[in-house]
CSV table of C-alpha atoms in Angstrom, one decimal:
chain,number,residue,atom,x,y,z
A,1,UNK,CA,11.8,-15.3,-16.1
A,2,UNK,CA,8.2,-13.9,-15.5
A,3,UNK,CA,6.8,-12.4,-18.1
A,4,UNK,CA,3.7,-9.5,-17.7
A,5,UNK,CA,1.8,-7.5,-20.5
A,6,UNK,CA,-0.8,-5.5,-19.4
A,7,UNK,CA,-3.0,-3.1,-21.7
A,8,UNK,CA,-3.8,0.5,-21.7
A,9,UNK,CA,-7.5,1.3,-21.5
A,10,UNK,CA,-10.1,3.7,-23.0
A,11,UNK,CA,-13.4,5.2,-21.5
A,12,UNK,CA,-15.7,5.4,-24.5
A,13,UNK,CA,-19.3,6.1,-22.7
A,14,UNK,CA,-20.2,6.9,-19.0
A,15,UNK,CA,-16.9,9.5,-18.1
A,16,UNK,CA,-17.7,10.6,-14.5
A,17,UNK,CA,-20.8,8.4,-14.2
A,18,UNK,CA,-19.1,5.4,-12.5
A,19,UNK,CA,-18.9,6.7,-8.9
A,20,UNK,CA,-22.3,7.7,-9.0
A,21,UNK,CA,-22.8,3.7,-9.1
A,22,UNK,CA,-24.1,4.2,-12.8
A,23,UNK,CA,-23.1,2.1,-15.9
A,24,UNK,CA,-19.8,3.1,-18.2
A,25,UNK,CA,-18.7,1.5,-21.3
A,26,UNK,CA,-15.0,0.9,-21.9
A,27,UNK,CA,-12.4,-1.2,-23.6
A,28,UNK,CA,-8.6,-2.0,-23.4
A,29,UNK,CA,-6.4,-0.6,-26.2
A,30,UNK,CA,-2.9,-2.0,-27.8
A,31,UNK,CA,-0.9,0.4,-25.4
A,32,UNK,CA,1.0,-1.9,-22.9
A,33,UNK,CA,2.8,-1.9,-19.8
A,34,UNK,CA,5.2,-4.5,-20.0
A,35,UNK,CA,7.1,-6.2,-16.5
A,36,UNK,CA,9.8,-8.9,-16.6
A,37,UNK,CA,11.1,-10.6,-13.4
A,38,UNK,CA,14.1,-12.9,-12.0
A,39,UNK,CA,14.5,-14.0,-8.8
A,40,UNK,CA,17.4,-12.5,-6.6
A,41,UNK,CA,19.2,-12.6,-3.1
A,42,UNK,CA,17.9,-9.6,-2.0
A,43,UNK,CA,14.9,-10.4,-0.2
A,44,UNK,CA,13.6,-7.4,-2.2
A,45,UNK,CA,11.8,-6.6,-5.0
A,46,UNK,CA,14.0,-4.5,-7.1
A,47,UNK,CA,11.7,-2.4,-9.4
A,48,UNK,CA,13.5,-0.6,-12.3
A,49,UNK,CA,11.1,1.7,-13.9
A,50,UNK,CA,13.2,2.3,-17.3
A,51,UNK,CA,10.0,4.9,-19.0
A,52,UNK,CA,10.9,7.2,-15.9
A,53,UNK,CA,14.5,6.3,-14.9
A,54,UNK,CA,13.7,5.2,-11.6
A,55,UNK,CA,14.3,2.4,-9.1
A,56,UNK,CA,12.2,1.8,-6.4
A,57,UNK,CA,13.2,-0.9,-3.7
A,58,UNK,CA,10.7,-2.5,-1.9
A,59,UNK,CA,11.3,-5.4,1.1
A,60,UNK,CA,9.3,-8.1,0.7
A,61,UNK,CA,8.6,-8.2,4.8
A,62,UNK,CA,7.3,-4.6,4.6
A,63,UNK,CA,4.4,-4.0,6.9
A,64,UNK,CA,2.0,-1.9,4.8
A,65,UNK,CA,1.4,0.5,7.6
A,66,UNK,CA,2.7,5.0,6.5
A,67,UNK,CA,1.8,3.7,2.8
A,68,UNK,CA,2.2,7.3,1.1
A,69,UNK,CA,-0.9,8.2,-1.4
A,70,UNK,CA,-0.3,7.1,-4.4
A,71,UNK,CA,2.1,4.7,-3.8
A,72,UNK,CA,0.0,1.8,-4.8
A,73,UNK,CA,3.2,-0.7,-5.2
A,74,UNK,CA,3.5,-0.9,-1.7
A,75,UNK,CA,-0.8,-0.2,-1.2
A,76,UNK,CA,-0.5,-3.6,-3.5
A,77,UNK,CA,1.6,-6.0,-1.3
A,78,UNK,CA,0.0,-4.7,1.7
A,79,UNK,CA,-3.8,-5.7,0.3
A,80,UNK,CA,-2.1,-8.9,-1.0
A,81,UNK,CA,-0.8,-9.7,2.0
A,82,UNK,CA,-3.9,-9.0,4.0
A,83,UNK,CA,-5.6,-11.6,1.1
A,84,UNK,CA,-3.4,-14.5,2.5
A,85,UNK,CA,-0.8,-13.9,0.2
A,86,UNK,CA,3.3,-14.5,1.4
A,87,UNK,CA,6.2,-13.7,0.3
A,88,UNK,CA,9.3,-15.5,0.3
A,89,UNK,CA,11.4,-14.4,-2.5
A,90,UNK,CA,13.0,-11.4,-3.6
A,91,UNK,CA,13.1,-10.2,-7.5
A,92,UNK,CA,14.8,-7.7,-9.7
A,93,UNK,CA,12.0,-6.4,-12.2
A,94,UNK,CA,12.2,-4.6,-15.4
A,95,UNK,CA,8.7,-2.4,-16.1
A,96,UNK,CA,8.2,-0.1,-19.5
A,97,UNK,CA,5.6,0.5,-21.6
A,98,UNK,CA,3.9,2.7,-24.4
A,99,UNK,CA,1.3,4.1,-22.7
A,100,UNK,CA,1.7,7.8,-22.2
A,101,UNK,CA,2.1,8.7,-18.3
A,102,UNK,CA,-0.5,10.9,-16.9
A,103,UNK,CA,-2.6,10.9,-19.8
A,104,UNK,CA,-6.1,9.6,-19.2
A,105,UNK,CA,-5.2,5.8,-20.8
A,106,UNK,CA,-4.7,4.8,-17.4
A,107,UNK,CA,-1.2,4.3,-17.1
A,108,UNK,CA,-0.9,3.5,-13.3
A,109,UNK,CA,-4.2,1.3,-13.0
A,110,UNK,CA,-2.0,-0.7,-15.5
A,111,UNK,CA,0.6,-0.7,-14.2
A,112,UNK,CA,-1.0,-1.7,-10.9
A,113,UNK,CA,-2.4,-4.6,-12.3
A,114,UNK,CA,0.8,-5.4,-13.8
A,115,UNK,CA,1.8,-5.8,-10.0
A,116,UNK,CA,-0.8,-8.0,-8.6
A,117,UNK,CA,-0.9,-9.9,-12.1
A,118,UNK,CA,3.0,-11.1,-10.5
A,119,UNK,CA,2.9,-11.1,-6.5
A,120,UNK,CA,0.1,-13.4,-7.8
A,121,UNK,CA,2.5,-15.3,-10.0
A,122,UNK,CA,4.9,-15.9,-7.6
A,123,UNK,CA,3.3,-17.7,-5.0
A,124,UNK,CA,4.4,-21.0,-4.0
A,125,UNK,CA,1.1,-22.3,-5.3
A,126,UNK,CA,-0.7,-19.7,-7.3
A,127,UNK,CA,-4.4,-19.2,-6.3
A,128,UNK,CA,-6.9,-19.5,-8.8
A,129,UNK,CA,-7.3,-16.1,-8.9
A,130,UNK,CA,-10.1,-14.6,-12.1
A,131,UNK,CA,-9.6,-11.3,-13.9
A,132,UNK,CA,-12.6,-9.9,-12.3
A,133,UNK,CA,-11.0,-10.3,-8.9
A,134,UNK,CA,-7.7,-9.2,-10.5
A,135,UNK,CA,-9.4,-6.1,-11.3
A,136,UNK,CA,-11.3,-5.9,-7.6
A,137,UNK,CA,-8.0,-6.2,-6.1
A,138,UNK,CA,-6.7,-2.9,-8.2
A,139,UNK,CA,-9.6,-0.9,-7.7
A,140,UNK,CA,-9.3,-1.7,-3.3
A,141,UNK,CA,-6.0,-0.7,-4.2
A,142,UNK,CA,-5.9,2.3,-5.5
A,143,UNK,CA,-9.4,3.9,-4.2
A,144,UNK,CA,-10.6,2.4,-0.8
A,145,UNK,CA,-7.1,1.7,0.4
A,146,UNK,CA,-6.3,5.8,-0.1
A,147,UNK,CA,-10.0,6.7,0.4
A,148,UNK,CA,-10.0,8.2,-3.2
A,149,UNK,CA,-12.2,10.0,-5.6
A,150,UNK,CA,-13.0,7.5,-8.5
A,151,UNK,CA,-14.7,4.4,-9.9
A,152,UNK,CA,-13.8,0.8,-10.8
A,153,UNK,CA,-13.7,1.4,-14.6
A,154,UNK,CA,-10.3,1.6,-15.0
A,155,UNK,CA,-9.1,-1.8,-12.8
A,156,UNK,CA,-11.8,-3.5,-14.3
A,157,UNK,CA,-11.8,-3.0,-17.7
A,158,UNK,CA,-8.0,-3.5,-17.9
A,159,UNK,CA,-8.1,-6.5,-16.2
A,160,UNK,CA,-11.1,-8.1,-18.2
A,161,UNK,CA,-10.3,-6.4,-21.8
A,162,UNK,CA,-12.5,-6.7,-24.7
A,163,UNK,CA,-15.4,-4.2,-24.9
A,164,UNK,CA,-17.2,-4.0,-22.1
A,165,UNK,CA,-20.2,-2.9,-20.5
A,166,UNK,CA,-19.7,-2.4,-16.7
A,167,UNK,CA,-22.5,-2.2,-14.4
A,168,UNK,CA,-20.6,-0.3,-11.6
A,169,UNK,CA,-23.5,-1.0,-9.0
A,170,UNK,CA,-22.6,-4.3,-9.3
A,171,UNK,CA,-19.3,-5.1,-10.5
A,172,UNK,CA,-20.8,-7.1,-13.4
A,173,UNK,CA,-19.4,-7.0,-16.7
A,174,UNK,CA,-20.6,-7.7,-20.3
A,175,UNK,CA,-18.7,-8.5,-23.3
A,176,UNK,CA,-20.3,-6.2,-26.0
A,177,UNK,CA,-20.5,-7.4,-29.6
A,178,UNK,CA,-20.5,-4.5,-31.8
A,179,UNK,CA,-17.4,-2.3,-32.0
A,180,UNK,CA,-16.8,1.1,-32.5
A,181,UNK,CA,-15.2,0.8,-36.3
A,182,UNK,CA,-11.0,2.4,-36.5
A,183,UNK,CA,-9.9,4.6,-33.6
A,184,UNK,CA,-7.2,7.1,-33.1
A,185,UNK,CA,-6.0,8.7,-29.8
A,186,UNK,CA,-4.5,11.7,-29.6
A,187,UNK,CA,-2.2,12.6,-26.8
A,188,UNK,CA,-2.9,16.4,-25.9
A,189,UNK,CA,0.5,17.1,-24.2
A,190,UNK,CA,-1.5,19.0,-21.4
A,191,UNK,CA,-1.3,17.2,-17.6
A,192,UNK,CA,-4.4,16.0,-16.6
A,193,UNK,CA,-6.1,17.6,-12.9
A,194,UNK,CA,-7.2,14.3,-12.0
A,195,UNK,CA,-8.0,14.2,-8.3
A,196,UNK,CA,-9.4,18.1,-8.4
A,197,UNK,CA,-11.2,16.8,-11.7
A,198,UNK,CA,-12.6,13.7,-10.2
A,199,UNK,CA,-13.5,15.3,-6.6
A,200,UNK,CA,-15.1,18.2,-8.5
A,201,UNK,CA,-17.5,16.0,-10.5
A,202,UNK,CA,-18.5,13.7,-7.9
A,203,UNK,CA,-19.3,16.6,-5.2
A,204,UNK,CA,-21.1,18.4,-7.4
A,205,UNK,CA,-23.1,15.3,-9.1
A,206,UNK,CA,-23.3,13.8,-5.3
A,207,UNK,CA,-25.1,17.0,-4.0
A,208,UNK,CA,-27.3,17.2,-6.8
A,209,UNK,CA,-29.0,14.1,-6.4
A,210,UNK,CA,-28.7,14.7,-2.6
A,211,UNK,CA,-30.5,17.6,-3.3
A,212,UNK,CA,-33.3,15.8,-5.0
A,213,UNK,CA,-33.7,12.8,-2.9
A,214,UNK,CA,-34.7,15.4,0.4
A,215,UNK,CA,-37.8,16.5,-1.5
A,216,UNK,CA,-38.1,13.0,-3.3
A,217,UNK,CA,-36.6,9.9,-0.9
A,218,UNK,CA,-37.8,7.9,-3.3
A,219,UNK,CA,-35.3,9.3,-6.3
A,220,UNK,CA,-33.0,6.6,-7.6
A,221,UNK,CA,-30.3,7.5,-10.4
A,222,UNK,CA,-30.6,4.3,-11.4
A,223,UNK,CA,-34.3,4.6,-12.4
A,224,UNK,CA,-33.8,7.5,-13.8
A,225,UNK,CA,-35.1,9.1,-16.9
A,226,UNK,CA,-35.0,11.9,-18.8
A,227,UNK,CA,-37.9,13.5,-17.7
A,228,UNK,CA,-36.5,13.7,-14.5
A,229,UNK,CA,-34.4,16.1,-15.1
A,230,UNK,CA,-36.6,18.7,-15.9
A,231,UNK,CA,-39.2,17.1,-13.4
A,232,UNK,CA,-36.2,17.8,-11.0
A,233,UNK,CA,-34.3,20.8,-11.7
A,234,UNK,CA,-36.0,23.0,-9.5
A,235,UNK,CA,-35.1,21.1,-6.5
A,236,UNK,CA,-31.1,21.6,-7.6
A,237,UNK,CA,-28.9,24.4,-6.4
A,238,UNK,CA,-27.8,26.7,-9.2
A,239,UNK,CA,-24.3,25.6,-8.3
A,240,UNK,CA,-25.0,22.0,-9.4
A,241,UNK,CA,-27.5,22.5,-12.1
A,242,UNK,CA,-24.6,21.7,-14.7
A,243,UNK,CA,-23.7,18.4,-13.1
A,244,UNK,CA,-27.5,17.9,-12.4
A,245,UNK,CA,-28.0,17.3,-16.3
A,246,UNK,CA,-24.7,15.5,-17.3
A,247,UNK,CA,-25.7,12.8,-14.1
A,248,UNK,CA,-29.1,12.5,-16.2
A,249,UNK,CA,-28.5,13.0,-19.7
A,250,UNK,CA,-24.7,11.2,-19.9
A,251,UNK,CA,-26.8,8.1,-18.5
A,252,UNK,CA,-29.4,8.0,-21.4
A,253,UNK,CA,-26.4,8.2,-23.5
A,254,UNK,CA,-24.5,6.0,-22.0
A,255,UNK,CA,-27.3,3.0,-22.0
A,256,UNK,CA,-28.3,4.5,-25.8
A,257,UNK,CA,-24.6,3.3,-27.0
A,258,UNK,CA,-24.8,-0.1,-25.0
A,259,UNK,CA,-28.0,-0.6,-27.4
A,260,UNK,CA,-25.7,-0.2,-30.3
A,261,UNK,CA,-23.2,-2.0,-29.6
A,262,UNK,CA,-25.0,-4.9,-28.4
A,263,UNK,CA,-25.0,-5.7,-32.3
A,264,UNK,CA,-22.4,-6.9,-34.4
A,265,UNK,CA,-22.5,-4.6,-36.8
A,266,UNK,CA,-23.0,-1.2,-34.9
A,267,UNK,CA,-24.8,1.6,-36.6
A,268,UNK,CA,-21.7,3.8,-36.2
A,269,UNK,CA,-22.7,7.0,-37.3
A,270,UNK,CA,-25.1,7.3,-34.6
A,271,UNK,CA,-22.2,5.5,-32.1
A,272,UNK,CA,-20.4,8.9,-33.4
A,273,UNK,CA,-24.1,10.9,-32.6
A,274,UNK,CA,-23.6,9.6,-29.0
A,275,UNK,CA,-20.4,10.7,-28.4
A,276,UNK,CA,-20.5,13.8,-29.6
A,277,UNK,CA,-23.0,14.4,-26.9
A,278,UNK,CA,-21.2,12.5,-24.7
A,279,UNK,CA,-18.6,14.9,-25.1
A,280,UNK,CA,-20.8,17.8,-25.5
A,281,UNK,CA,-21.8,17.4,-21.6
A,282,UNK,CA,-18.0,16.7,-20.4
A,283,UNK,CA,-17.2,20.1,-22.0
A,284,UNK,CA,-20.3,22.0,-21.1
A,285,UNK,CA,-21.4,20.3,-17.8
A,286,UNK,CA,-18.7,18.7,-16.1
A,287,UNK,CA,-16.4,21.0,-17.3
A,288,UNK,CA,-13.0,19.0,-17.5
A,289,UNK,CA,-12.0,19.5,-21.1
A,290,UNK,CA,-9.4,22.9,-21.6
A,291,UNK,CA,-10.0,25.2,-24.3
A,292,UNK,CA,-7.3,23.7,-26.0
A,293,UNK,CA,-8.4,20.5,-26.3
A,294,UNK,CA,-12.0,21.6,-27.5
A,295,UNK,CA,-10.0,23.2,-30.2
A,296,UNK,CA,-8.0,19.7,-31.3
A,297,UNK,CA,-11.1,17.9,-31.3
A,298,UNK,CA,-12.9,20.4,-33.3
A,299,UNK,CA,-10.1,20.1,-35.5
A,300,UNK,CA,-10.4,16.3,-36.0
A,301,UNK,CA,-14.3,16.3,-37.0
A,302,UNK,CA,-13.3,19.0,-39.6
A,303,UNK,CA,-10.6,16.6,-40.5
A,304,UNK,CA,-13.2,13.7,-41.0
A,305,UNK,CA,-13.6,12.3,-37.4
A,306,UNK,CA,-17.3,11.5,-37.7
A,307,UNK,CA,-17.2,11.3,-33.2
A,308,UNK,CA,-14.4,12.7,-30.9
A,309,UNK,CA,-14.4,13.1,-26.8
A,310,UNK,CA,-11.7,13.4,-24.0
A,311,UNK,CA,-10.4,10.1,-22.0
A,312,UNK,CA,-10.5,9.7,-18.6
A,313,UNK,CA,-10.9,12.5,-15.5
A,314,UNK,CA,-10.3,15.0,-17.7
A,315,UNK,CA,-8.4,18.0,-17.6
A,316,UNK,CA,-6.0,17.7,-19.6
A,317,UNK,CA,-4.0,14.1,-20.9
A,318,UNK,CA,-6.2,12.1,-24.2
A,319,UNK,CA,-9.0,12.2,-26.4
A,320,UNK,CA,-10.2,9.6,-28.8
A,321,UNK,CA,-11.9,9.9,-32.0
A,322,UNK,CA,-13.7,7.3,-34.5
A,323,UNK,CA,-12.4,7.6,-37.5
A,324,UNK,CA,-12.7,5.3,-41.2
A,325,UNK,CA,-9.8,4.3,-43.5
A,326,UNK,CA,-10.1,7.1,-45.9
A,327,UNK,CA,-10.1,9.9,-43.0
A,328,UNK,CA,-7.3,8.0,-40.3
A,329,UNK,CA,-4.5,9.8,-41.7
A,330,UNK,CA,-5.8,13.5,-41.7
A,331,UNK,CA,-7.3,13.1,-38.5
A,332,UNK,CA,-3.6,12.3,-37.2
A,333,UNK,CA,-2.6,15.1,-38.7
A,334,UNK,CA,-5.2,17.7,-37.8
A,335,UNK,CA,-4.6,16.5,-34.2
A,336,UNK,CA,-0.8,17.3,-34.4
A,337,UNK,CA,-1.1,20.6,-36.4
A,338,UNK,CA,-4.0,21.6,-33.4
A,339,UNK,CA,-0.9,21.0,-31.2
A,340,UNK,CA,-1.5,17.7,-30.4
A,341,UNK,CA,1.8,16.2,-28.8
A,342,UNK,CA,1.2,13.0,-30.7
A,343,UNK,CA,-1.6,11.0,-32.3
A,344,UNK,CA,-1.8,7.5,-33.6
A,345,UNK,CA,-4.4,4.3,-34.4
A,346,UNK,CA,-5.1,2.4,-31.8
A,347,UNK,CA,-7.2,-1.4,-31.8
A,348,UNK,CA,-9.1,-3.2,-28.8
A,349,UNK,CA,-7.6,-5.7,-27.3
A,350,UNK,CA,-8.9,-9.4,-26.6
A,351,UNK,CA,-8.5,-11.7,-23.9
A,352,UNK,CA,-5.9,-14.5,-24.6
């Protein structure tokens, strides 16, 4: 039997910053999809999806081409395959988890990298294949093969764990040393907006800077300051001004916390300081957290949480707050009496 365990992941700095080729900061969380396999005669892969009571079929000589959007199990064997990778022998597969579906913990990157984790595993002779090209081989998967809106946080980060600093330009990661004390996520109940979230925020942050660079060629995000964005402004439509200052200002922050947690012991009130105006922007600027969720969060600091913000696109689906031992249990609670659908501690996850 082939055995697969695969974590969730949270965005802690740099939300909606990554397809702008800017840094983020993330980490993968004890929330798991989980994937057992046994061979069979079927030369198919038999997928039963118990968390959604579903069974998906899948012949192992399929020949990638009609790939619906979003179907990145099939998206997966057809990258594999183009990789080198055969396939010889069908499987019956089990896949569950406890990571809440649609939610901004980035259920399906997981489950994704579940995937490739075992068409990997069952080669005749397994390539040495790292975690960094595990997580390449997600992100090809699920945005250049579909031409989607959205970064290389999520495949990365899930695929490497620990805390890490992505430098999205690049595709290089860095283990951070500090950490960001207890955490609790709270799931909102609301569906996220994803692609409408995520197209949103990258037109409008694309057009800005596009904006800027025809007056100023010589404009690079990535040399950016903060004095830009007043320097700049002017040059931005009034459409995009909102988007003009979280592309600026979530970058300080985001390379402000990398600072901090490049210690052991972070300073985590001012971790908390960072996130707040992390968040601050998402909800002001970029515009993807609902009323309602402003309201649970607000809730959680007045319950104690000294730094909350929304996970992922946005829209709807998570939010995470840092919390200490004497404040974890009201925090839990003022998220479920804000009508939270459920709320709970969650750790970082390790390699190994």
């Amino acid at each position: 039997m082939i055995q697969i365990k695969v974590p969730a992941r949270v965005c802690f700095f740099g939300d909606h910053q990554d397809y702008l080729s800017l840094p983020v900061i993330a980490g993968a969380i004890n929330r798991y999809i989980n994937l057992e396999a046994i061979p069979n005669q079927l030369n198919s892969f038999r997928l039963d999806l118990l968390d959604i009571n579903e069974v998906v079929s899948i012949a192992i000589d399929e020949d990638g081409y009609n790939v619906k959007n979003g179907d990145f199990l099939r998206a997966s064997l057809a990258v594999l395959k183009q990789k080198g990778l055969k396939f010889q022998q069908g499987y019956s597969i089990k896949i569950w988890g406890d990571i809440p579906v649609n939610a901004g913990l980035s259920s399906s990157s997981a489950l994704t990298i579940a995937w490739i984790r075992f068409l990997v595993a069952i080669q005749e002779k397994p390539p040495p294949v790292s975690d960094f090209e595990i997580g390449h081989w997600a992100y090809e998967v699920e945005v250049e093969y579909f031409n989607n809106p959205g970064g290389l946080m999520d495949q990365y980060t899930i695929a490497q764990q620990d805390l890490i600093y992505i430098d999205t330009a690049t595709g290089k990661s860095e283990v951070l040393a500090g950490n960001l004390g207890q955490l609790v996520v709270a799931e909102s109940g609301l569906k996220k907006q994803t692609m409408s979230v995520l197209k949103n925020g990258r037109f409008y942050q694309e057009n800005a800077i596009k904006e800027v660079q025809q007056k100023n060629p010589n404009f690079n995000i990535l040399r950016s300051t903060l004095e830009d964005y007043e320097r700049f402004k002017h040059l931005v439509s009034k459409e995009y001004q909102n988007h003009w200052y979280a592309a600026i200002h979530n970058y300080q922050l985001t390379k402000r916390a990398k600072k901090l947690l490049g210690e052991p012991n972070s300073n985590l009130e001012e971790l908390a300081t960072v996130m707040n105006a992390h968040q601050k922007n998402l909800y002001e600027r970029i515009q993807n957290t609902p009323e309602e969720m402003h309201s649970m969060m607000q809730a959680a600091l007045e319950a104690g949480a000294i730094g909350t913000k929304t996970i992922g696109s946005g829209g709807g689906g998570c939010m995470v707050a840092m919390v200490n031992s004497n404040t974890k249990d009201d925090v839990i609670a003022a998220f479920k009496n804000a009508g939270a659908k459920n709320a709970y501690e969650v750790t970082l996850t390790k390699k190994g």
